[in-house]
Coordinates of C-alpha atoms in Angstrom, one line a residue:
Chain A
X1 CA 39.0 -25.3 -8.0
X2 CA 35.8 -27.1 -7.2
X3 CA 34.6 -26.0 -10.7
X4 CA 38.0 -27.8 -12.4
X5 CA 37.2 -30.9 -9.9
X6 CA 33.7 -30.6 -11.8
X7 CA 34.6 -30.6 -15.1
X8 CA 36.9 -34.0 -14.2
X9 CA 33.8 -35.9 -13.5
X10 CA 33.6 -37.5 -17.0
X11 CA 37.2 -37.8 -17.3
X12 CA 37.6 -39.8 -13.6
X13 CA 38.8 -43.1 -15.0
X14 CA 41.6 -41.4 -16.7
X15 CA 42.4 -39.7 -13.8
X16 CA 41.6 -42.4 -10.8
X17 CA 44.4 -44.5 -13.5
X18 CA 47.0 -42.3 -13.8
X19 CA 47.1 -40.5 -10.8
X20 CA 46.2 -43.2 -8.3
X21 CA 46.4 -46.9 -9.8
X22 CA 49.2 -46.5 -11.3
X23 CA 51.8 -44.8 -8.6
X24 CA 49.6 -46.7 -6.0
X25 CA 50.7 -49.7 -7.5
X26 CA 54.5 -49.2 -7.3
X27 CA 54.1 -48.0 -3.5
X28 CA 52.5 -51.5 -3.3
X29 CA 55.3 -53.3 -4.8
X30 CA 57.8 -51.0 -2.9
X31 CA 55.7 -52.0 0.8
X32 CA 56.0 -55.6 -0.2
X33 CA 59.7 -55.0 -0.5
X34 CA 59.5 -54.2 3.5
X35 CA 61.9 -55.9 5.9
X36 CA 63.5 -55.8 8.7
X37 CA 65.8 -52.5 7.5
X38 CA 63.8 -49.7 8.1
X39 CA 66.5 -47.6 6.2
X40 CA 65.5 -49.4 3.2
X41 CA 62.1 -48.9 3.5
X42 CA 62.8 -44.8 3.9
X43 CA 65.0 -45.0 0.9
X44 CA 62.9 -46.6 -1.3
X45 CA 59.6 -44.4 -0.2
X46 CA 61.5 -41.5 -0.8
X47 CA 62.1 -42.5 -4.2
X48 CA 58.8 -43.6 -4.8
X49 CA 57.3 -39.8 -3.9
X50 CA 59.1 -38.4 -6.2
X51 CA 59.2 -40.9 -8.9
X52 CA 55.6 -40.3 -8.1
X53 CA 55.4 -36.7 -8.4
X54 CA 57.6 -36.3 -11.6
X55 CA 55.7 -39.3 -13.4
X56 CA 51.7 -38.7 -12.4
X57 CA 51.8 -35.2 -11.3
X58 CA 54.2 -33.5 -13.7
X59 CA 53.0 -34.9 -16.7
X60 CA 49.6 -34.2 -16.4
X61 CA 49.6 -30.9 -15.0
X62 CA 52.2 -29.9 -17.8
X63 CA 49.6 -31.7 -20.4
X64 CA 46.8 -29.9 -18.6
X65 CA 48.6 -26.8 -19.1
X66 CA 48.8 -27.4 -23.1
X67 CA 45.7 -28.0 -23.4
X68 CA 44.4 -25.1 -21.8
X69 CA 46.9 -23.3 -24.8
X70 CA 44.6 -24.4 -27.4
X71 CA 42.4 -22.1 -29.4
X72 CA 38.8 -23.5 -28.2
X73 CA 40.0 -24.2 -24.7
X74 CA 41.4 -21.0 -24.4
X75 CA 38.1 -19.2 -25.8
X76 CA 36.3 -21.3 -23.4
X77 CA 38.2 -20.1 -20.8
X78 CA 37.8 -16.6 -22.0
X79 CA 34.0 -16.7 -21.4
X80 CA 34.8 -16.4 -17.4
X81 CA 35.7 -13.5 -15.6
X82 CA 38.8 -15.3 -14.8
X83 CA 42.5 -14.1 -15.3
X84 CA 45.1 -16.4 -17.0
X85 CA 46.5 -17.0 -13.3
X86 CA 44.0 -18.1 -11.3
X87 CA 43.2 -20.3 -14.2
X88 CA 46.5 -22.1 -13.8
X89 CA 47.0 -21.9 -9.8
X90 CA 43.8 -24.0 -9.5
X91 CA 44.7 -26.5 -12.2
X92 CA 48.1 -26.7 -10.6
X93 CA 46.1 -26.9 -7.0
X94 CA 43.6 -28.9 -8.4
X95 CA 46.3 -32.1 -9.7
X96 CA 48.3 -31.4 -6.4
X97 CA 45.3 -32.6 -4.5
X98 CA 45.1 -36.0 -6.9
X99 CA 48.9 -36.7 -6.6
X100 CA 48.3 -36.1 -2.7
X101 CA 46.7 -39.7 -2.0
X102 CA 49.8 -42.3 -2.3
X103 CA 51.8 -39.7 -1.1
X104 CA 50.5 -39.4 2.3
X105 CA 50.3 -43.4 2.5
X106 CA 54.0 -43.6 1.7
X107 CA 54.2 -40.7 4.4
X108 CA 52.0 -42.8 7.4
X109 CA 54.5 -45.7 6.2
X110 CA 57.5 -43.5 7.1
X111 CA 56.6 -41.8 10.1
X112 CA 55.8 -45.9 11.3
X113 CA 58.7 -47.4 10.3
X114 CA 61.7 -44.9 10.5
X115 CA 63.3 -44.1 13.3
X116 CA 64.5 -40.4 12.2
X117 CA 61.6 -39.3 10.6
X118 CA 61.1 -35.4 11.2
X119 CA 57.6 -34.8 10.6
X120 CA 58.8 -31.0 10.1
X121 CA 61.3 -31.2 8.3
X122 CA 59.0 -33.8 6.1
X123 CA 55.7 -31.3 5.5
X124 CA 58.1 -28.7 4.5
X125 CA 60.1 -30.9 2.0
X126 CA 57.3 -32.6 0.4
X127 CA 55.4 -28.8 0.3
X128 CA 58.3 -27.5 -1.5
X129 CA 58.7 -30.0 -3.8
X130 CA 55.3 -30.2 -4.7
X131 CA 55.3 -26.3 -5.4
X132 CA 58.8 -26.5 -7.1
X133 CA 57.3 -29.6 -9.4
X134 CA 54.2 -27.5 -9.7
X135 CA 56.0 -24.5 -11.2
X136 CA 58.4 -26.7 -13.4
X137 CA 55.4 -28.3 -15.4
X138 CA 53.1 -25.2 -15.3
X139 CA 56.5 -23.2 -17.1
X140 CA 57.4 -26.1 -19.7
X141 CA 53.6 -26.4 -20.3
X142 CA 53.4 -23.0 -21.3
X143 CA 56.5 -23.2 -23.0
X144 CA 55.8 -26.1 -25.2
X145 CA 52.2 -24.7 -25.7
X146 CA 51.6 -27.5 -28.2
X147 CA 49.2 -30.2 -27.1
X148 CA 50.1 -33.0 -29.6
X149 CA 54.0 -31.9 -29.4
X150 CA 53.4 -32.1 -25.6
X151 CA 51.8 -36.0 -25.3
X152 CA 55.3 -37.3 -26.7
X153 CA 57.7 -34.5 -24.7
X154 CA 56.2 -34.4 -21.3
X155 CA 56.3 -38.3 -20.5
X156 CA 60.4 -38.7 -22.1
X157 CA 61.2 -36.1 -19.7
X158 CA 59.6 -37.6 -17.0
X159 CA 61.3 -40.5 -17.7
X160 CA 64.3 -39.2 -17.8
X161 CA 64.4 -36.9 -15.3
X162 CA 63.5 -40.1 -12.9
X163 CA 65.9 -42.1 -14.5
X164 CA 68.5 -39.3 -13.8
X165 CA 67.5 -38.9 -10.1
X166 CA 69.0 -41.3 -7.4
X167 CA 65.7 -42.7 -6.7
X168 CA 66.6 -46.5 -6.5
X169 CA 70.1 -46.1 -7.0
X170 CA 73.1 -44.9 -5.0
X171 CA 74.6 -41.7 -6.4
X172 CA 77.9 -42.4 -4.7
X173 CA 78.7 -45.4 -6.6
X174 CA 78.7 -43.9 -9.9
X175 CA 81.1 -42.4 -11.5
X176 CA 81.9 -38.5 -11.3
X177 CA 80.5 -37.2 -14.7
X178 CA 77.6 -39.2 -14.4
X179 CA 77.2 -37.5 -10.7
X180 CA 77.5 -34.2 -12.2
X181 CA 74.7 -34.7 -14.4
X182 CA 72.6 -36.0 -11.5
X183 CA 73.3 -32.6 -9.7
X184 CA 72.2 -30.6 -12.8
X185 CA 68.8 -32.6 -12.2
X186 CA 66.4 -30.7 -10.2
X187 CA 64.5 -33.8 -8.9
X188 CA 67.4 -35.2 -7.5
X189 CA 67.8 -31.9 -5.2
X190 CA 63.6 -32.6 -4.9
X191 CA 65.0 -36.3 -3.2
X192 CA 67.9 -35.3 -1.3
X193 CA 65.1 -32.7 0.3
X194 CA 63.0 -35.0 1.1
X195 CA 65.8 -37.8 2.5
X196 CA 67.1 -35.0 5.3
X197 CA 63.9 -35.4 6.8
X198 CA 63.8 -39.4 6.7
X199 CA 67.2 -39.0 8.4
X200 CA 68.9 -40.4 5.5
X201 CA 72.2 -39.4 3.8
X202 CA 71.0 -37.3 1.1
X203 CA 72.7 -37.7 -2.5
X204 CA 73.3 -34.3 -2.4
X205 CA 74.2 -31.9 0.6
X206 CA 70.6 -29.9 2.0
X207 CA 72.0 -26.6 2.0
X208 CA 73.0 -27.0 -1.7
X209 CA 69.8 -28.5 -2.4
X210 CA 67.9 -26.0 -0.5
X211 CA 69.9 -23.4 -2.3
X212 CA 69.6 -24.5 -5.6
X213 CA 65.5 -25.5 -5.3
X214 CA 65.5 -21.6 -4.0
X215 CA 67.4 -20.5 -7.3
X216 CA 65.3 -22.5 -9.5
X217 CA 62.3 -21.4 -7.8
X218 CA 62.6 -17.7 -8.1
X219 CA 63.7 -17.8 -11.9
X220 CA 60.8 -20.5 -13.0
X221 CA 58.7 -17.8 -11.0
X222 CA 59.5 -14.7 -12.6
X223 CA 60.0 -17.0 -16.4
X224 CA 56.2 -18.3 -15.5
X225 CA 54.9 -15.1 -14.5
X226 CA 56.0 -13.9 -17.5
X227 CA 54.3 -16.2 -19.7
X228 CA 51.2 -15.9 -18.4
X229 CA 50.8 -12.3 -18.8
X230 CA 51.7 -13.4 -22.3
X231 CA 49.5 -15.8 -23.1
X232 CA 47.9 -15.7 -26.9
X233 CA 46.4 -18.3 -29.2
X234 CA 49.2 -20.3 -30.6
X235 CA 49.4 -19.6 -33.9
X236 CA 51.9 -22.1 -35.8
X237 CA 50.5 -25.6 -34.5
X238 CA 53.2 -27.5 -36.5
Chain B
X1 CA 28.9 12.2 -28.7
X2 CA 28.4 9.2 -26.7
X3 CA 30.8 7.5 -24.9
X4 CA 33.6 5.2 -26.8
X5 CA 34.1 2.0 -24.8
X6 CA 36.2 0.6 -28.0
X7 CA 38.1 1.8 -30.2
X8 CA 40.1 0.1 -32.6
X9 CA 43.0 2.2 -34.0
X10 CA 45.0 1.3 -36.8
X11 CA 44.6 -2.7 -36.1
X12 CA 46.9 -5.2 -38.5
X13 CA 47.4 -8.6 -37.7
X14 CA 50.0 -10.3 -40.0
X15 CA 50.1 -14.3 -39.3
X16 CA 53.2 -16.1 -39.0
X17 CA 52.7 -17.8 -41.9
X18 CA 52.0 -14.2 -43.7
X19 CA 48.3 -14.2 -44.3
X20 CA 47.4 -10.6 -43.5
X21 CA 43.9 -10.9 -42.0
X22 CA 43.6 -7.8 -40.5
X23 CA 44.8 -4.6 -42.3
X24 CA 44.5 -1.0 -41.0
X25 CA 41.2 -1.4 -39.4
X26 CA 39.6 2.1 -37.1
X27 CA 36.5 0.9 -35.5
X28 CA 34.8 2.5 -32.4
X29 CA 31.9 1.4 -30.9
X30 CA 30.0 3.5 -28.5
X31 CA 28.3 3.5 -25.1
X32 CA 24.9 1.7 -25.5
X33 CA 25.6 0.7 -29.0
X34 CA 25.2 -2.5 -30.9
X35 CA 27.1 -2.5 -33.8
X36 CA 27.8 -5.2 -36.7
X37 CA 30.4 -6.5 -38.0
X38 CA 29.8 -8.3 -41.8
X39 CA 31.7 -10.4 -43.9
X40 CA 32.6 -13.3 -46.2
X41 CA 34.7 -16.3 -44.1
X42 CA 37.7 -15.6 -43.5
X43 CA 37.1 -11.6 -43.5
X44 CA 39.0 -11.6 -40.4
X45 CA 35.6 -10.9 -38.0
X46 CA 37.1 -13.1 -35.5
X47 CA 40.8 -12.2 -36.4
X48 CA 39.5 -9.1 -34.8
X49 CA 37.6 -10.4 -32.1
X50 CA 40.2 -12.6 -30.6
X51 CA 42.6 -9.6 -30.6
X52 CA 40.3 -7.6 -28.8
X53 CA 39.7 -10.4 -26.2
X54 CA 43.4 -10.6 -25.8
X55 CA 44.0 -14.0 -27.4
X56 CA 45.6 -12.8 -30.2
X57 CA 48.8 -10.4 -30.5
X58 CA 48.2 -7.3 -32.5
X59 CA 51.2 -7.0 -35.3
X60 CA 50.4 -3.2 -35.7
X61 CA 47.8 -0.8 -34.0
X62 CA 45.9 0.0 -30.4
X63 CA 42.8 -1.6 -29.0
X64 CA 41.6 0.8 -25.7
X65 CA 38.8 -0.1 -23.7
X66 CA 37.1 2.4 -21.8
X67 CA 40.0 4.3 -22.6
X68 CA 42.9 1.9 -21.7
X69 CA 45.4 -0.2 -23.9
X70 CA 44.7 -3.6 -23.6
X71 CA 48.1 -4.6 -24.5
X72 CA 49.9 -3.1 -22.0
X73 CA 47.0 -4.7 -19.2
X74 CA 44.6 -6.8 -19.8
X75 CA 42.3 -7.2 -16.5
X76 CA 40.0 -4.2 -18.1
X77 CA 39.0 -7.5 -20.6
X78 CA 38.3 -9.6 -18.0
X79 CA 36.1 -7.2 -15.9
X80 CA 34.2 -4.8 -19.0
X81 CA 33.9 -7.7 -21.7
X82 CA 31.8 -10.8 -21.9
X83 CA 32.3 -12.7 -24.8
X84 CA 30.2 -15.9 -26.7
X85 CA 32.4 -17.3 -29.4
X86 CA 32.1 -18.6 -32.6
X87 CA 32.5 -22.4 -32.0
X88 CA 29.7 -23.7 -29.5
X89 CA 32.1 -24.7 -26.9
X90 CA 30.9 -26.4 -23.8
X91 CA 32.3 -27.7 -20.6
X92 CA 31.6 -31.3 -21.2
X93 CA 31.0 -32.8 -17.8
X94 CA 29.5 -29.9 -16.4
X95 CA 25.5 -28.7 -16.2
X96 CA 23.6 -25.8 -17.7
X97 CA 23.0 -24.7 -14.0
X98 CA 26.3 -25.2 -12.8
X99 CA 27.8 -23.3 -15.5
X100 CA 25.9 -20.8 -15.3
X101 CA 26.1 -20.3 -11.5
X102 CA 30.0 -20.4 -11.8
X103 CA 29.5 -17.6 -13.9
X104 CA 27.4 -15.5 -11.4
X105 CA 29.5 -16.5 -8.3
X106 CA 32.7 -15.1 -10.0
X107 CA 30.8 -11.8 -10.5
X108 CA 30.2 -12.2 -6.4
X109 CA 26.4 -13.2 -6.3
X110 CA 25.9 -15.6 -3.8
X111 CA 22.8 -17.0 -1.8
X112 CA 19.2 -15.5 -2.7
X113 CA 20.6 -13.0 -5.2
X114 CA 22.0 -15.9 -7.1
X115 CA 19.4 -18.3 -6.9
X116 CA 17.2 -15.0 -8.3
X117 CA 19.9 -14.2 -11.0
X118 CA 20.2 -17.7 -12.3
X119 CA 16.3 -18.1 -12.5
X120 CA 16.3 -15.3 -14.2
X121 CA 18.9 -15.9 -16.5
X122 CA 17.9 -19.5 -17.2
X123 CA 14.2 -18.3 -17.9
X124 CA 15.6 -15.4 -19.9
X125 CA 17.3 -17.9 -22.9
X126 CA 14.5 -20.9 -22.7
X127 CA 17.2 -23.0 -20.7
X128 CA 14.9 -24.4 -17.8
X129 CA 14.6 -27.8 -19.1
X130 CA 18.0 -28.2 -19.9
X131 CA 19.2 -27.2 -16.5
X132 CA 20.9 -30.2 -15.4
X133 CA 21.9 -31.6 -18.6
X134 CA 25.6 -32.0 -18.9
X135 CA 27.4 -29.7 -21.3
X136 CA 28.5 -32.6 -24.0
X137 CA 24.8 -33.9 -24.1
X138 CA 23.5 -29.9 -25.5
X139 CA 23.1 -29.5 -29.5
X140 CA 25.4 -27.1 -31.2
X141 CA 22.4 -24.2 -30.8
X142 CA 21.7 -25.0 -27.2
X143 CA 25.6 -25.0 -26.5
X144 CA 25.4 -21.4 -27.9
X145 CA 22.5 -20.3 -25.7
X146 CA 24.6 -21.4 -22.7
X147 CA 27.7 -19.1 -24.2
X148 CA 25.2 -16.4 -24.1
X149 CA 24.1 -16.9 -20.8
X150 CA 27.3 -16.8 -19.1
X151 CA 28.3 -13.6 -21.0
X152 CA 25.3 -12.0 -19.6
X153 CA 25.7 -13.5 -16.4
X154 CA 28.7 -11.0 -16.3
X155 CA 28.7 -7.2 -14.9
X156 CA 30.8 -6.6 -18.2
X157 CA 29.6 -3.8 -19.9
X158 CA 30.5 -4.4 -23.4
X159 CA 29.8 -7.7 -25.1
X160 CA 31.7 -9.4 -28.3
X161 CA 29.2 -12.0 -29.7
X162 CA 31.0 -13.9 -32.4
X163 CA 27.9 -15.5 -34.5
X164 CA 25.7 -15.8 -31.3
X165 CA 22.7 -16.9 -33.5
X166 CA 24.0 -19.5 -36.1
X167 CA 23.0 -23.1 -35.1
X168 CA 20.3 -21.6 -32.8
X169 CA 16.7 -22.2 -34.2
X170 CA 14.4 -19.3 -35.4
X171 CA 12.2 -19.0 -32.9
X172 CA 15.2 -18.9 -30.5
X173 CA 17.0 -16.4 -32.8
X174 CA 13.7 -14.2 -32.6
X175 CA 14.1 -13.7 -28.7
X176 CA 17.8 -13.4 -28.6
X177 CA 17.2 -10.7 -31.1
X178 CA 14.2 -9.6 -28.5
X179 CA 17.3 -9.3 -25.8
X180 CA 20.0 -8.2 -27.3
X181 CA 18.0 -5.2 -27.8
X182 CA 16.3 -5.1 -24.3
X183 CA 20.6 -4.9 -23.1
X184 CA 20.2 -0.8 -23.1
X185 CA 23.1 -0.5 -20.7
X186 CA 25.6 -2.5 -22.4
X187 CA 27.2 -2.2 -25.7
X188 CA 27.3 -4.8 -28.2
X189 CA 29.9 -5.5 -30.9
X190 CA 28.7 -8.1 -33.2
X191 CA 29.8 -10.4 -36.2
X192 CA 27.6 -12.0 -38.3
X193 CA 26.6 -13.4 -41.4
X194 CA 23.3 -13.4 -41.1
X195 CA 22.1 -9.9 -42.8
X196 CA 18.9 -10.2 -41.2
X197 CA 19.8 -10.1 -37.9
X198 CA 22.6 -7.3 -38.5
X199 CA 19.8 -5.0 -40.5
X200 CA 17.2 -5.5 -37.2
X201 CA 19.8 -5.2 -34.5
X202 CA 22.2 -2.8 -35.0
X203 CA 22.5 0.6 -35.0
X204 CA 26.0 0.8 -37.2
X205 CA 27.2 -1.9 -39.6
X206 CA 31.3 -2.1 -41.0
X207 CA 31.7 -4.1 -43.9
X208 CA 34.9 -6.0 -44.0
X209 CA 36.3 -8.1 -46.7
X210 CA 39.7 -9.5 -46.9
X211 CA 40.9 -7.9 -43.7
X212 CA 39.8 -4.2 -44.5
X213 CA 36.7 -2.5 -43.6
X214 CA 34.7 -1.5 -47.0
X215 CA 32.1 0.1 -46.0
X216 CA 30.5 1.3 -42.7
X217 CA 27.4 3.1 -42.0
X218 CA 23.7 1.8 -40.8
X219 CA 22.1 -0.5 -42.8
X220 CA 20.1 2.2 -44.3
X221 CA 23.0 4.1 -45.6
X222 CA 25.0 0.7 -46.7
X223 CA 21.6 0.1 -49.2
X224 CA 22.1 3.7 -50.8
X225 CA 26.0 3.3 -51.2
X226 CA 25.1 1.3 -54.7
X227 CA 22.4 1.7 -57.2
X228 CA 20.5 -1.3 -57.1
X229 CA 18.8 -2.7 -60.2
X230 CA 14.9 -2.5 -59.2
X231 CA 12.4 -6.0 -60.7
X232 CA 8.4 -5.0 -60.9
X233 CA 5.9 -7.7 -61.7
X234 CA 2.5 -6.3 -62.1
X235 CA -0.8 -7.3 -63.8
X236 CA -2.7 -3.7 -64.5
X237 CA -6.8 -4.2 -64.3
X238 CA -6.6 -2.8 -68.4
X239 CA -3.5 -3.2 -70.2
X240 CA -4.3 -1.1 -72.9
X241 CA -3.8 2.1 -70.2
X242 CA 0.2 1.1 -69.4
X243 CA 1.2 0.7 -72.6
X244 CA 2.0 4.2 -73.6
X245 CA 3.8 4.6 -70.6
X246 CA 5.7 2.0 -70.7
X247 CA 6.7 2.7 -74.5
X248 CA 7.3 6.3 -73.5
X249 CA 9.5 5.4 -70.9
X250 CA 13.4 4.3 -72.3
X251 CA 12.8 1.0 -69.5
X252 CA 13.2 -2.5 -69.8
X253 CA 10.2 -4.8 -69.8
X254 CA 8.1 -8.0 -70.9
X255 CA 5.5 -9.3 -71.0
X256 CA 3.7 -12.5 -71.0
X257 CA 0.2 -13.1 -70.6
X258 CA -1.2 -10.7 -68.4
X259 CA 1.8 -10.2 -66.3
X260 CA 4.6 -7.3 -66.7
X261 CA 8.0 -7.6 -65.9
X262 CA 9.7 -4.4 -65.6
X263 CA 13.7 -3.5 -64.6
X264 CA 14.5 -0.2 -63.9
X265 CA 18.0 1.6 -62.5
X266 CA 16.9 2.8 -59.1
X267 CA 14.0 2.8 -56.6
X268 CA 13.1 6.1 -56.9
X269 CA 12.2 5.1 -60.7
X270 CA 10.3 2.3 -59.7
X271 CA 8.1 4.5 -57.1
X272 CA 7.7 6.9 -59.8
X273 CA 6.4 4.3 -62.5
X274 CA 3.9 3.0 -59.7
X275 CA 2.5 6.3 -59.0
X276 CA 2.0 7.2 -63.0
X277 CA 0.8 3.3 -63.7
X278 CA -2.0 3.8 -60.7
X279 CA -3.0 7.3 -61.5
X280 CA -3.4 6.0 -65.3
X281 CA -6.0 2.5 -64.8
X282 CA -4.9 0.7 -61.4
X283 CA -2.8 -2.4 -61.2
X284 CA -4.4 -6.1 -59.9
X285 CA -1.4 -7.7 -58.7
X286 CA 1.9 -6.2 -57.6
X287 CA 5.4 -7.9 -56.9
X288 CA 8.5 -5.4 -56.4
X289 CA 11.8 -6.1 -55.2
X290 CA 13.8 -3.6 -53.9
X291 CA 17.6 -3.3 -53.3
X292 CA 18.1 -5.3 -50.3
X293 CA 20.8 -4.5 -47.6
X294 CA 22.1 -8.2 -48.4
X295 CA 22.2 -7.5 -52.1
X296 CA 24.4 -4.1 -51.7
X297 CA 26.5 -6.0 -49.4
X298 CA 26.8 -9.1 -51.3
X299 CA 27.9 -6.6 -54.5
X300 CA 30.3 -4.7 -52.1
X301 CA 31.7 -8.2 -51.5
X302 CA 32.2 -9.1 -54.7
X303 CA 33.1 -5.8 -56.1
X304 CA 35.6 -5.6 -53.4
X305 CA 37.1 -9.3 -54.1
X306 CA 37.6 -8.4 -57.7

């Protein structure tokens, strides 16, 4: 990991930008929005983590991922004594711990301002959603494999996947195909995780959430796993 | 019969788009053994090298490493084979020293035994002043020397060098020649171009051209597969001696001035023709060129592309 941390050192701007500036700058905008309603404040935070998560830590872990598909990365890589996996676990390590920053400011804000907040029930949410995120862009990274198909995909579905996702929007108020969508999303189960232990009403119930994250988890496992042990030099670029 | 650590069993690699750039190939290569692999671009050397490393899917055939198929697992690649490719990749932001200390640390060298191995390793390939210069700042040959110095940082015991010397300067190509051959315990599989570097390194050569292997054998044995056309210059001390022999013999030659130009079939001829033309009055000034390992494979090349 420290060796991946290393070989960011030229790159920092970049990654200072879009992993810190950027989201920082929307948990600004979202503090400013503080008042008097703490339940506000929980709702929006929420929304910003994982608005956060899908749009700076997603997209360039999944990016990272194609990158590491391509022929001279890939016979870089192939220099080491390292396997394919550990490879990927410390990129996917390594961009968890530079999403981590405005997440745990939006987390200090919480545990100050609401009322409910579970710091349990909290770590584990935002643990599992960062693994379940993790797993999500690692698998469509190695499924897209292709670094210039992947700059146009991987921010789209980020912003639709946030755009789908009660983040800043109440789920209740629209209308019921719409709503089914949104429950096909897995962010939005990400959120309704994560709003349990604000002591919000989730969009979705926790157990259904919990059960479908689970789901989801095991299959993008066992798909990932898979695709890993079958990882060869793309050979049809376009 | 030493050892196989490789062998390469029936090996085709069809493209998606069709190219075929591997077709039937058998190689082996053997425990302490550095062997060659020649040919034109696009031969399919590293076709074959990235399939061994695991970077490329097979279509047809077996790869085994010490015995085991690498398709079926491939952690015997990761621990038995170090690898320097063809392309003098570098991690940009990162130093000669820290590379190559990442290297040893993943083969679990830490402390004094690293600090020893990394000396060693850095002194070994003339890297010392570059240690702490970042990898984007190195020149394509110095890039290459780094590749070299993390494959041999590893406990691997076979090593696939894809071009190791081209964009590295002579002097440097001189010691890495120097090493390659001081690496008793490991094996060495290596494609080139350079013919001068296969002929003084290794002990077996395989020829391949347009995805099949030609010809195999040492270089030796590769210069006898054709008869070479042999050129003598040579200015005899009295011309009026070589004359008759030449005149006797049914060969080509010239003259002009005091110097002749002679062409004969083979170099057993050639050696023959000396012998008689010093025996008869003595010769001043001699020239000969004899087939060349580069010439037979440059023929085999072309006969082969025809």
């Amino acid at each position: 990991m420290l060796f991946e941390i290393k070989g960011m050192k030229i790159f920092w701007l970049q990654i200072f930008m879009s992993l810190f500036v950027m989201p920082t700058a929307f948990l600004f905008l979202a503090l400013l929005r503080i008042g008097p309603d703490s339940e506000e404040v929980a709702f929006l935070l929420s929304g910003f983590i994982v608005a956060s998560l899908v749009g700076s830590f997603f997209g360039a872990l999944a990016l990272r991922i194609c990158n590491l598909m391509q022929i001279e990365v890939l016979e870089l890589y192939s220099t080491f004594a390292l396997s394919k996996g550990e490879i990927i676990s410390n990129m996917a390590f390594t961009y968890a711990l530079f999403a981590l920053p405005q997440i745990l400011i939006s987390i200090v804000v919480l545990a100050f301002t609401s009322p409910s907040f579970n710091a349990f029930l909290m770590s584990f949410s935002i643990l599992w959603v960062i693994l379940l995120i993790a797993l999500l862009a690692v698998w469509l990274g190695l499924v897209v494999r292709n670094y210039y198909y992947a700059l146009g995909i991987f921010p789209l579905l980020a912003w639709i996947s946030i755009l789908l996702t009660p983040a800043y929007y109440d789920m209740a108020k629209l209308n019921p195909i719409f709503q089914m969508v949104l429950f096909i999303n897995p962010i939005t189960h990400c959120l309704s995780l994560l709003r349990i232990g604000l002591g919000l009403t989730p969009p979705l119930h926790f157990l259904w959430s919990l059960l479908y994250t689970s789901i989801l988890f095991g299959l993008l496992l066992i798909l990932t796993l898979k695709r890993i042990k079958d990882i060869y030099i793309l050979e049809k670029l376009f | 019969m030493r050892k196989q650590v490789i062998q390469i069993e029936n090996l085709t690699k069809v493209y998606q788009n069709g190219f075929k750039a591997n077709d039937q190939i058998n190689i082996h290569l053997e425990e302490e053994e550095i062997v060659g692999i020649v040919g034109p671009n696009g031969a399919g050397k590293t076709t074959l090298i990235r399939q061994i490393l695991g970077l490329l899917k097979p279509t047809k055939g077996k790869i085994l490493i010490h015995g085991k198929d690498t398709l079926g697992d491939q952690r015997i690649i990761k621990e038995e084979v170090g690898y320097v490719p063809q392309i003098p990749l570098s991690y940009p932001a990162i130093t000669v020293i820290d590379t190559i200390r990442y290297a040893l640390q993943l083969e679990g060298l830490y402390g004094k035994q690293l600090q020893q191995k990394l000396d060693m390793t850095l002194s070994n390939l003339g890297l010392e002043s570059y240690a702490n210069v970042p990898g984007y700042q190195l020149s394509g040959g110095l890039r290459k020397m780094v590749l070299l110095a993390i494959a041999l940082a590893k406990k691997a015991t076979i090593l696939l060098l894809d071009e190791p010397t081209s964009m590295v300067d002579i002097a440097r190509k001189q010691d890495i020649w120097k090493l390659m051959k001081r690496l008793q315990k490991r094996s060495i599989l290596l494609a080139s171009h350079d013919m001068n570097e296969v002929k003084k390194v290794c002990h077996r050569i395989y020829i391949l051209v347009g995805g099949r292997v030609i010809a195999k054998g040492s270089a030796a044995e590769i210069a006898q597969m054709l008869k070479m056309p042999v050129d003598i210059e040579i200015v005899p001390i009295n011309a009026d001696y070589i004359m008759p022999i030449l005149q006797k013999e049914s060969i080509l030659w010239e003259q002009e001035g005091s110097l002749f130009r002679i062409s004969l079939q083979e170099l057993s001829e050639g050696i023959e023709l000396l012998k008689e033309l010093i025996n008869a009055g003595g010769i001043e000034y001699l020239m000969m060129e004899s087939p060349s390992f580069e010439k037979v494979v440059t023929n085999l090349v072309q006969t082969n592309a025809q």
